Amino acid sequence: MSTWKNFMLQDSSSPLMEQLSYFHDHALMILVIITVLVGQLMFFLFFNKFLHRNLLEGQLIEIIWTILPTITLIFIAIPSLRLIYILDEVNNPAITIKTIGHQWYWSYEYSDFKNVEFDSYMIPTNELNNFNFRLLDVDNRIAVPFETNIRMLVTAADVIHSWTIPSLGVKIDATPGRLNQISFSLSRSGIFFGQCSEICGANHSFMPIVLESISPKYFSKWILKMIEI
């Protein structure tokens, strides 16, 4: 989870986030190289004493500074486009979860398991236990099995919300009257925190998301318990 000491991306918990982290490092490396080269050129331009009174044009240098940025953009664009298509793919999901954003809480429905559904509200500060996180913990967490392809169907009942868990690389708008979908898979067990990322009203900051990744065996037990309830 993110804390006040974090200056970089959260640790990857899904293959999607791993790819996003690789692309971030790739693009940052290119930007650092460009910044160093341009800074060095500007430094020498400011302090050199050379003059060329008869210089009107330079075809060679103009060709070079047109081709080099083009090649650089290609090296950034190809992995970026590949990643966009990977993020949009939804292939053979094992579990489908429906998510509805409200002012100001989330509703979930496991339509594959006799329509198990529940609401998820933030735990008020005066009801927190010692192991809870302020403004992040909820009364009902989503549970999913790790190493399983999950499809999330997202919509909203009132205004635009955004269902986001940074460590999974998942961010999808919840739009009233529209059904958006995204697919993800968790690579390890754990508890992952997220929040609404679209300003949706006065209590926008008080509708967190908590996803718990567990083994398929424990997930089956959890689902059976929820069906009985």
Short mmCIF file of C-alpha atoms in Angstrom, two decimals:
data_model
loop_
_atom_site.label_atom_id
_atom_site.label_comp_id
_atom_site.label_asym_id
_atom_site.label_seq_id
_atom_site.Cartn_x
_atom_site.Cartn_y
_atom_site.Cartn_z
CA MET A 1 0.00 0.00 0.00
CA SER A 2 1.04 3.62 -0.41
CA THR A 3 2.47 5.47 2.60
CA TRP A 4 3.93 8.94 3.21
CA LYS A 5 7.43 7.59 2.46
CA ASN A 6 6.58 6.35 -1.04
CA PHE A 7 7.93 8.42 -3.92
CA MET A 8 7.69 5.72 -6.61
CA LEU A 9 5.04 3.31 -7.85
CA GLN A 10 3.63 0.71 -5.48
CA ASP A 11 5.03 -2.83 -5.67
CA SER A 12 3.48 -4.84 -8.50
CA SER A 13 0.86 -7.39 -7.49
CA SER A 14 -0.34 -8.39 -10.95
CA PRO A 15 1.19 -9.05 -14.39
CA LEU A 16 -0.50 -5.86 -15.69
CA MET A 17 1.23 -3.69 -13.09
CA GLU A 18 4.56 -5.38 -13.81
CA GLN A 19 4.25 -4.40 -17.46
CA LEU A 20 3.28 -0.85 -16.50
CA SER A 21 6.34 -0.61 -14.22
CA TYR A 22 8.62 -1.87 -17.02
CA PHE A 23 7.19 0.73 -19.40
CA HIS A 24 7.61 3.46 -16.77
CA ASP A 25 11.30 2.56 -16.35
CA HIS A 26 11.78 2.34 -20.14
CA ALA A 27 10.25 5.79 -20.77
CA LEU A 28 12.09 7.33 -17.81
CA MET A 29 15.44 6.05 -19.10
CA ILE A 30 14.81 7.69 -22.51
CA LEU A 31 13.77 10.96 -20.84
CA VAL A 32 16.91 11.03 -18.67
CA ILE A 33 19.14 10.50 -21.73
CA ILE A 34 17.38 13.31 -23.63
CA THR A 35 17.57 15.66 -20.63
CA VAL A 36 21.30 15.05 -20.15
CA LEU A 37 22.11 15.54 -23.85
CA VAL A 38 20.02 18.71 -24.21
CA GLY A 39 21.41 20.11 -20.95
CA GLN A 40 24.97 19.47 -22.11
CA LEU A 41 24.32 21.17 -25.47
CA MET A 42 22.75 24.20 -23.79
CA PHE A 43 25.70 24.46 -21.40
CA PHE A 44 28.22 24.56 -24.26
CA LEU A 45 26.07 27.00 -26.27
CA PHE A 46 25.98 29.47 -23.39
CA PHE A 47 29.72 29.43 -22.76
CA ASN A 48 31.36 28.98 -26.19
CA LYS A 49 32.92 31.93 -28.01
CA PHE A 50 32.65 30.59 -31.57
CA LEU A 51 30.95 32.66 -34.30
CA HIS A 52 29.92 31.70 -37.83
CA ARG A 53 29.01 34.92 -39.65
CA ASN A 54 28.18 33.20 -42.96
CA LEU A 55 25.96 30.37 -41.58
CA LEU A 56 22.49 30.56 -43.18
CA GLU A 57 21.28 26.95 -43.08
CA GLY A 58 22.47 23.46 -42.25
CA GLN A 59 20.66 20.70 -44.16
CA LEU A 60 22.55 17.88 -42.47
CA ILE A 61 21.90 19.00 -38.89
CA GLU A 62 18.21 19.65 -39.70
CA ILE A 63 17.84 16.12 -41.08
CA ILE A 64 19.54 14.69 -37.97
CA TRP A 65 17.37 16.57 -35.45
CA THR A 66 14.25 15.51 -37.36
CA ILE A 67 15.13 11.80 -37.65
CA LEU A 68 16.46 11.28 -34.11
CA PRO A 69 13.25 12.46 -32.32
CA THR A 70 11.20 10.31 -34.73
CA ILE A 71 13.21 7.21 -33.83
CA THR A 72 12.91 8.08 -30.12
CA LEU A 73 9.12 8.40 -30.37
CA ILE A 74 8.92 5.03 -32.13
CA PHE A 75 10.82 3.39 -29.24
CA ILE A 76 8.25 4.87 -26.84
CA ALA A 77 5.11 4.35 -28.96
CA ILE A 78 5.53 0.64 -29.79
CA PRO A 79 5.62 -0.66 -26.17
CA SER A 80 2.95 1.87 -25.21
CA LEU A 81 0.49 0.64 -27.88
CA ARG A 82 1.27 -2.98 -27.01
CA LEU A 83 0.50 -2.27 -23.36
CA ILE A 84 -2.80 -0.52 -24.18
CA TYR A 85 -4.03 -3.61 -26.04
CA ILE A 86 -2.91 -5.90 -23.21
CA LEU A 87 -4.84 -3.79 -20.68
CA ASP A 88 -8.02 -3.96 -22.80
CA GLU A 89 -7.99 -7.73 -23.32
CA VAL A 90 -10.63 -9.78 -21.51
CA ASN A 91 -10.06 -13.45 -22.38
CA ASN A 92 -11.82 -16.42 -20.77
CA PRO A 93 -12.46 -15.00 -17.28
CA ALA A 94 -12.89 -17.56 -14.51
CA ILE A 95 -14.91 -15.21 -12.28
CA THR A 96 -17.02 -12.17 -13.10
CA ILE A 97 -17.68 -9.51 -10.46
CA LYS A 98 -20.13 -6.64 -10.94
CA THR A 99 -19.28 -3.34 -9.25
CA ILE A 100 -21.63 -0.38 -8.81
CA GLY A 101 -20.45 2.98 -7.53
CA HIS A 102 -22.77 5.01 -5.30
CA GLN A 103 -22.50 8.28 -3.41
CA TRP A 104 -20.51 7.23 -1.42
CA TYR A 105 -19.92 3.48 -1.25
CA TRP A 106 -19.43 0.48 -3.53
CA SER A 107 -21.77 -2.45 -4.21
CA TYR A 108 -20.48 -5.83 -5.42
CA GLU A 109 -22.21 -8.82 -6.98
CA TYR A 110 -20.72 -12.26 -7.68
CA SER A 111 -23.14 -13.26 -10.43
CA ASP A 112 -21.45 -16.64 -10.97
CA PHE A 113 -22.33 -17.76 -7.43
CA LYS A 114 -26.10 -17.42 -6.94
CA ASN A 115 -25.83 -13.64 -7.14
CA VAL A 116 -23.92 -13.10 -3.90
CA GLU A 117 -24.09 -9.35 -3.33
CA PHE A 118 -23.14 -6.88 -0.62
CA ASP A 119 -22.31 -3.21 0.00
CA SER A 120 -18.89 -2.00 1.05
CA TYR A 121 -18.70 1.09 3.30
CA MET A 122 -15.68 2.77 4.81
CA ILE A 123 -15.23 2.01 8.53
CA PRO A 124 -15.76 5.28 10.49
CA THR A 125 -12.81 6.50 12.54
CA ASN A 126 -14.58 5.92 15.87
CA GLU A 127 -15.18 2.24 14.99
CA LEU A 128 -11.62 1.37 13.88
CA ASN A 129 -9.68 -1.46 15.49
CA ASN A 130 -5.94 -1.26 16.15
CA PHE A 131 -5.18 -3.22 12.96
CA ASN A 132 -7.39 -1.10 10.67
CA PHE A 133 -6.16 1.72 8.45
CA ARG A 134 -7.90 5.07 8.81
CA LEU A 135 -9.91 6.14 5.73
CA LEU A 136 -8.87 2.95 3.89
CA ASP A 137 -10.54 -0.05 5.55
CA VAL A 138 -14.08 -1.18 4.75
CA ASP A 139 -16.67 -3.34 6.50
CA ASN A 140 -16.97 -5.82 3.58
CA ARG A 141 -13.91 -6.64 1.49
CA ILE A 142 -13.92 -8.17 -1.98
CA ALA A 143 -12.31 -11.61 -2.01
CA VAL A 144 -10.78 -13.12 -5.15
CA PRO A 145 -8.51 -16.14 -5.75
CA PHE A 146 -4.96 -15.40 -6.85
CA GLU A 147 -3.56 -16.62 -10.19
CA THR A 148 -7.09 -16.55 -11.59
CA ASN A 149 -8.37 -14.39 -14.44
CA ILE A 150 -10.96 -12.00 -12.98
CA ARG A 151 -13.36 -9.88 -15.04
CA MET A 152 -14.71 -6.74 -13.40
CA LEU A 153 -17.88 -5.13 -14.77
CA VAL A 154 -18.15 -1.56 -13.52
CA THR A 155 -20.97 0.99 -13.59
CA ALA A 156 -22.47 3.71 -11.36
CA ALA A 157 -25.90 4.45 -9.99
CA ASP A 158 -25.66 8.25 -9.73
CA VAL A 159 -22.53 10.14 -10.86
CA ILE A 160 -19.20 9.16 -12.42
CA HIS A 161 -16.88 7.25 -10.09
CA SER A 162 -13.59 5.44 -10.78
CA TRP A 163 -12.68 1.99 -9.41
CA THR A 164 -8.94 2.01 -8.82
CA ILE A 165 -6.35 -0.25 -7.17
CA PRO A 166 -2.85 1.11 -7.96
CA SER A 167 -0.83 -2.00 -7.05
CA LEU A 168 -2.86 -4.04 -9.59
CA GLY A 169 -2.57 -1.44 -12.34
CA VAL A 170 -6.38 -1.23 -12.47
CA LYS A 171 -8.29 2.03 -13.02
CA ILE A 172 -11.68 2.01 -14.71
CA ASP A 173 -14.45 4.60 -14.82
CA ALA A 174 -17.85 3.80 -13.33
CA THR A 175 -20.24 5.71 -15.58
CA PRO A 176 -24.04 5.85 -15.07
CA GLY A 177 -25.89 4.02 -17.84
CA ARG A 178 -22.73 2.40 -19.18
CA LEU A 179 -21.06 -0.92 -18.40
CA ASN A 180 -17.25 -0.91 -18.55
CA GLN A 181 -15.13 -4.01 -18.13
CA ILE A 182 -11.55 -4.82 -17.25
CA SER A 183 -9.63 -8.02 -16.63
CA PHE A 184 -6.83 -8.66 -14.15
CA SER A 185 -5.04 -11.48 -12.36
CA LEU A 186 -3.25 -11.35 -9.02
CA SER A 187 0.16 -12.96 -8.70
CA ARG A 188 0.19 -13.33 -4.90
CA SER A 189 -1.98 -13.31 -1.83
CA GLY A 190 -2.47 -10.16 0.21
CA ILE A 191 -4.73 -7.21 0.97
CA PHE A 192 -4.75 -4.41 -1.58
CA PHE A 193 -6.16 -0.93 -1.08
CA GLY A 194 -7.65 1.51 -3.55
CA GLN A 195 -9.90 4.54 -3.70
CA CYS A 196 -12.33 6.28 -6.01
CA SER A 197 -10.23 8.30 -8.47
CA GLU A 198 -12.95 10.50 -9.92
CA ILE A 199 -14.20 13.51 -7.91
CA CYS A 200 -17.79 12.45 -7.26
CA GLY A 201 -19.05 14.77 -4.54
CA ALA A 202 -18.59 15.82 -0.94
CA ASN A 203 -17.61 12.37 0.37
CA HIS A 204 -15.40 11.40 -2.58
CA SER A 205 -12.49 10.73 -0.20
CA PHE A 206 -14.54 8.34 1.92
CA MET A 207 -15.34 5.45 -0.42
CA PRO A 208 -12.22 3.25 -0.36
CA ILE A 209 -11.75 -0.16 -1.99
CA VAL A 210 -10.22 -3.19 -0.25
CA LEU A 211 -9.49 -6.36 -2.22
CA GLU A 212 -8.30 -9.53 -0.49
CA SER A 213 -6.40 -12.08 -2.58
CA ILE A 214 -6.67 -15.62 -1.18
CA SER A 215 -6.06 -19.16 -2.39
CA PRO A 216 -8.81 -20.83 -4.51
CA LYS A 217 -9.50 -23.29 -1.66
CA TYR A 218 -10.22 -20.51 0.86
CA PHE A 219 -12.15 -18.57 -1.77
CA SER A 220 -14.51 -21.54 -2.20
CA LYS A 221 -15.09 -21.60 1.57
CA TRP A 222 -15.71 -17.85 1.63
CA ILE A 223 -18.24 -18.05 -1.21
CA LEU A 224 -20.11 -20.90 0.48
CA LYS A 225 -20.25 -18.87 3.68
CA MET A 226 -21.58 -15.83 1.79
CA ILE A 227 -24.25 -17.95 0.03
CA GLU A 228 -25.43 -19.29 3.38
CA ILE A 229 -25.72 -15.75 4.75
#
